[in-house]
């Protein structure tokens, strides 16, 4: 999943029914359904981009020509998503698509602000990878030492982390009124700390979600307090 994105990208593997594959085929990742041994497990860049377009058009109910602006609406920096995903990897593309499809409320929240959804999603994936140590050569050492790796008995756990990272970034951005161009790294640093706090001693997705809910509630309160202070000074803020 750390494979760099390319417009000709096609990842293909035979389905042999191994335990990891049995778990993986349940995820909505594949170009075509995988049912039995010998089937191909295929992920392609073009198919994921098609799904991304359909998901954002549906989530935001785009019509009357607006659906043609989906790349701009998601906050990509150029007219094609590929140039942005080249700085990320296949995992960032997959998580961006799944979050749009399974949690459309997130893009609706982002649409109320000036924080670019796509750019934030790519960087959120990188942040999660750094928190989990996925760039290390010996990930198994971390698996044996950290209780939160039990979360990943649930194949959708990585999406729960991604959704949390996205919402934390949005809340921090709104609370602190940061300039994205210059302050995205500090936002990501705080996102990583928040994710680590929620993961500490965690052994289930349910426990993680409870902690995320509490942490996000604190960030919402901070945003409301800052908005109140801003209004008292005669300023304004984005609505989140």
Coordinates of C-alpha atoms in Angstrom, one line a residue:
X1 CA 0.0 0.0 0.0
X2 CA 3.0 2.3 0.0
X3 CA 3.3 1.9 -3.7
X4 CA 3.5 5.3 -5.4
X5 CA 0.5 6.3 -7.5
X6 CA 0.6 6.3 -11.3
X7 CA -2.1 6.7 -13.9
X8 CA -1.3 3.2 -15.2
X9 CA -1.3 1.7 -11.7
X10 CA -2.9 -1.7 -11.5
X11 CA -2.2 -3.9 -8.5
X12 CA -3.2 -7.5 -9.1
X13 CA -2.8 -10.7 -7.1
X14 CA -4.3 -14.2 -7.2
X15 CA -6.8 -14.9 -4.4
X16 CA -5.5 -18.0 -2.5
X17 CA -7.7 -17.8 0.5
X18 CA -5.0 -17.0 3.0
X19 CA -6.2 -15.5 6.3
X20 CA -5.1 -12.0 5.4
X21 CA -6.7 -12.3 2.0
X22 CA -10.0 -13.5 3.5
X23 CA -10.1 -10.4 5.6
X24 CA -9.0 -8.1 2.7
X25 CA -11.6 -9.3 0.2
X26 CA -14.4 -8.0 2.5
X27 CA -13.1 -4.5 2.0
X28 CA -14.7 -2.4 -0.8
X29 CA -11.4 -2.0 -2.6
X30 CA -11.5 -4.3 -5.6
X31 CA -12.4 -3.6 -9.2
X32 CA -14.5 -6.7 -9.3
X33 CA -15.9 -9.0 -6.5
X34 CA -13.6 -11.7 -5.3
X35 CA -15.4 -15.0 -4.3
X36 CA -13.2 -18.0 -4.8
X37 CA -9.6 -19.2 -5.2
X38 CA -8.2 -18.2 -8.6
X39 CA -10.1 -14.9 -8.7
X40 CA -8.0 -11.9 -9.3
X41 CA -7.7 -9.2 -6.5
X42 CA -7.3 -6.1 -8.6
X43 CA -7.0 -2.4 -7.6
X44 CA -6.5 0.2 -10.3
X45 CA -5.9 3.9 -10.2
X46 CA -8.5 4.7 -12.9
X47 CA -11.3 2.7 -11.2
X48 CA -10.6 4.4 -7.8
X49 CA -10.7 7.8 -9.4
X50 CA -14.0 7.0 -11.0
X51 CA -15.4 6.0 -7.6
X52 CA -14.0 9.2 -6.1
X53 CA -15.8 11.3 -8.6
X54 CA -19.1 9.4 -8.1
X55 CA -18.8 9.6 -4.3
X56 CA -18.3 13.3 -4.1
X57 CA -21.0 14.1 -6.6
X58 CA -23.4 11.9 -4.6
X59 CA -22.3 13.2 -1.1
X60 CA -22.6 16.9 -2.0
X61 CA -25.6 16.4 -4.4
X62 CA -23.7 18.2 -7.2
X63 CA -25.9 19.1 -10.2
X64 CA -26.4 21.7 -12.9
X65 CA -22.9 21.5 -14.1
X66 CA -21.3 21.5 -10.6
X67 CA -20.4 17.8 -10.9
X68 CA -17.8 18.7 -13.5
X69 CA -16.0 20.7 -10.9
X70 CA -15.5 17.8 -8.5
X71 CA -11.7 17.9 -8.7
X72 CA -11.7 21.6 -7.7
X73 CA -14.4 21.0 -5.0
X74 CA -12.2 18.3 -3.4
X75 CA -9.4 20.8 -3.2
X76 CA -6.8 19.1 -5.6
X77 CA -4.0 21.5 -6.5
X78 CA -4.3 20.8 -10.3
X79 CA -6.9 19.6 -12.7
X80 CA -5.9 16.0 -12.3
X81 CA -5.8 14.1 -8.9
X82 CA -2.8 12.1 -10.0
X83 CA -0.3 14.9 -9.5
X84 CA -1.4 15.3 -5.9
X85 CA -1.4 11.6 -5.2
X86 CA 2.1 11.2 -6.6
X87 CA 3.2 12.8 -3.3
X88 CA 1.2 10.1 -1.4
X89 CA 0.6 6.5 -2.2
X90 CA -2.0 3.9 -3.0
X91 CA -3.2 3.8 0.6
X92 CA -3.9 7.6 0.6
X93 CA -6.0 7.2 -2.6
X94 CA -7.9 4.2 -1.2
X95 CA -8.7 5.9 2.1
X96 CA -9.7 9.1 0.3
X97 CA -12.2 7.1 -1.8
X98 CA -13.5 5.0 1.1
X99 CA -14.0 7.9 3.4
X100 CA -16.1 9.7 0.7
X101 CA -18.2 6.6 0.0
X102 CA -18.7 5.4 3.6
X103 CA -18.6 8.6 5.6
X104 CA -20.0 11.4 3.3
X105 CA -20.6 13.6 6.4
X106 CA -16.9 14.3 6.5
X107 CA -16.7 16.0 3.1
X108 CA -19.9 17.9 4.0
X109 CA -18.1 19.3 7.0
X110 CA -15.0 20.2 4.9
X111 CA -17.3 21.9 2.3
X112 CA -18.2 24.5 5.0
X113 CA -14.6 25.6 5.3
X114 CA -11.6 26.5 3.2
X115 CA -9.6 23.4 4.2
X116 CA -8.9 21.3 1.1
X117 CA -10.3 17.8 1.6
X118 CA -8.1 16.0 -0.8
X119 CA -4.8 17.6 0.3
X120 CA -5.7 17.0 4.0
X121 CA -6.6 13.4 3.2
X122 CA -3.2 12.7 1.6
X123 CA -1.4 14.2 4.5
X124 CA -3.6 12.5 7.0
X125 CA -2.5 9.2 5.6
X126 CA 1.1 10.1 5.9
X127 CA 0.5 11.1 9.5
X128 CA -1.2 7.8 10.3
X129 CA 1.7 5.9 8.7
X130 CA 4.2 7.8 10.9
X131 CA 2.2 7.2 14.0
X132 CA 2.0 3.5 13.3
X133 CA 5.6 3.2 12.2
X134 CA 4.6 1.8 8.8
X135 CA 7.8 3.1 7.2
X136 CA 9.9 1.1 9.5
X137 CA 11.5 -2.1 8.1
X138 CA 10.5 -4.2 11.2
X139 CA 6.9 -3.4 11.8
X140 CA 6.5 -6.7 13.7
X141 CA 8.5 -5.3 16.6
X142 CA 5.8 -2.6 17.0
X143 CA 3.1 -5.2 16.7
X144 CA 4.4 -7.2 19.6
X145 CA 4.7 -4.2 21.8
X146 CA 1.7 -2.0 21.3
X147 CA -1.8 -3.1 22.4
X148 CA -3.5 -0.9 19.8
X149 CA -2.4 -3.3 17.0
X150 CA -5.3 -5.4 18.2
X151 CA -7.6 -2.9 16.5
X152 CA -6.4 -4.2 13.2
X153 CA -8.2 -7.5 13.6
X154 CA -11.0 -5.3 12.3
X155 CA -10.1 -4.8 8.6
X156 CA -11.7 -1.3 8.6
X157 CA -9.6 -0.1 11.5
X158 CA -7.3 2.0 9.3
X159 CA -10.4 3.9 7.9
X160 CA -11.4 4.7 11.5
X161 CA -8.0 6.2 12.1
X162 CA -8.1 8.1 8.8
X163 CA -11.6 9.5 9.6
X164 CA -10.4 10.6 13.0
X165 CA -7.3 12.3 11.6
X166 CA -9.4 14.2 9.1
X167 CA -11.8 15.4 11.7
X168 CA -9.0 16.4 14.1
X169 CA -7.3 18.3 11.3
X170 CA -10.6 20.1 10.5
X171 CA -11.3 21.0 14.1
X172 CA -7.7 22.2 14.8
X173 CA -7.7 24.3 11.7
X174 CA -11.1 25.9 12.6
X175 CA -10.1 26.4 16.2
X176 CA -6.8 28.1 15.5
X177 CA -7.7 29.9 12.3
X178 CA -4.4 28.8 10.8
X179 CA -3.2 29.8 7.4
X180 CA -3.0 26.5 5.5
X181 CA -0.2 27.5 3.3
X182 CA 2.2 28.1 6.2
X183 CA 0.7 26.2 9.1
X184 CA -0.2 22.7 7.8
X185 CA 2.7 21.0 9.3
X186 CA 1.9 22.3 12.9
X187 CA -1.7 21.1 12.3
X188 CA -0.5 17.6 11.3
X189 CA 1.8 17.5 14.3
X190 CA -1.2 18.1 16.6
X191 CA -3.2 15.5 14.6
X192 CA -0.5 12.9 15.2
X193 CA -0.5 13.7 18.9
X194 CA -4.3 13.4 19.1
X195 CA -4.2 10.0 17.3
X196 CA -1.5 8.7 19.6
X197 CA -3.5 9.8 22.6
X198 CA -6.6 8.0 21.4
X199 CA -4.6 4.8 20.5
X200 CA -2.7 4.6 23.8
X201 CA -3.7 1.4 25.6
X202 CA -6.5 0.9 23.1
X203 CA -7.5 -2.7 22.1
X204 CA -10.7 -2.2 20.1
X205 CA -12.2 0.0 17.4
X206 CA -15.0 0.7 19.8
X207 CA -12.7 2.1 22.5
X208 CA -10.8 4.1 19.9
X209 CA -14.0 5.7 18.6
X210 CA -15.1 6.6 22.2
X211 CA -11.8 8.4 22.7
X212 CA -12.0 10.1 19.4
X213 CA -15.5 11.4 20.2
X214 CA -14.3 12.9 23.5
X215 CA -11.3 14.4 21.9
X216 CA -13.3 15.9 19.0
X217 CA -15.8 17.3 21.5
X218 CA -13.0 19.2 23.3
X219 CA -11.8 20.6 19.9
X220 CA -15.3 21.8 19.1
X221 CA -15.6 23.5 22.4
X222 CA -12.2 25.2 21.7
X223 CA -13.6 26.4 18.3
X224 CA -16.7 27.8 19.9
X225 CA -14.7 29.6 22.5
X226 CA -12.4 31.1 19.9
X227 CA -15.4 32.2 17.8
X228 CA -16.9 33.9 20.8
X229 CA -13.7 35.7 21.5
X230 CA -13.5 36.7 17.8
X231 CA -17.0 38.0 17.7
X232 CA -16.4 40.1 20.8
X233 CA -13.5 41.7 19.0
X234 CA -15.8 42.3 16.0
X235 CA -14.2 39.6 13.7
X236 CA -15.6 36.5 12.2
X237 CA -14.8 32.9 11.6
X238 CA -15.7 30.0 9.4
X239 CA -18.7 27.9 10.4
X240 CA -17.9 24.3 11.2

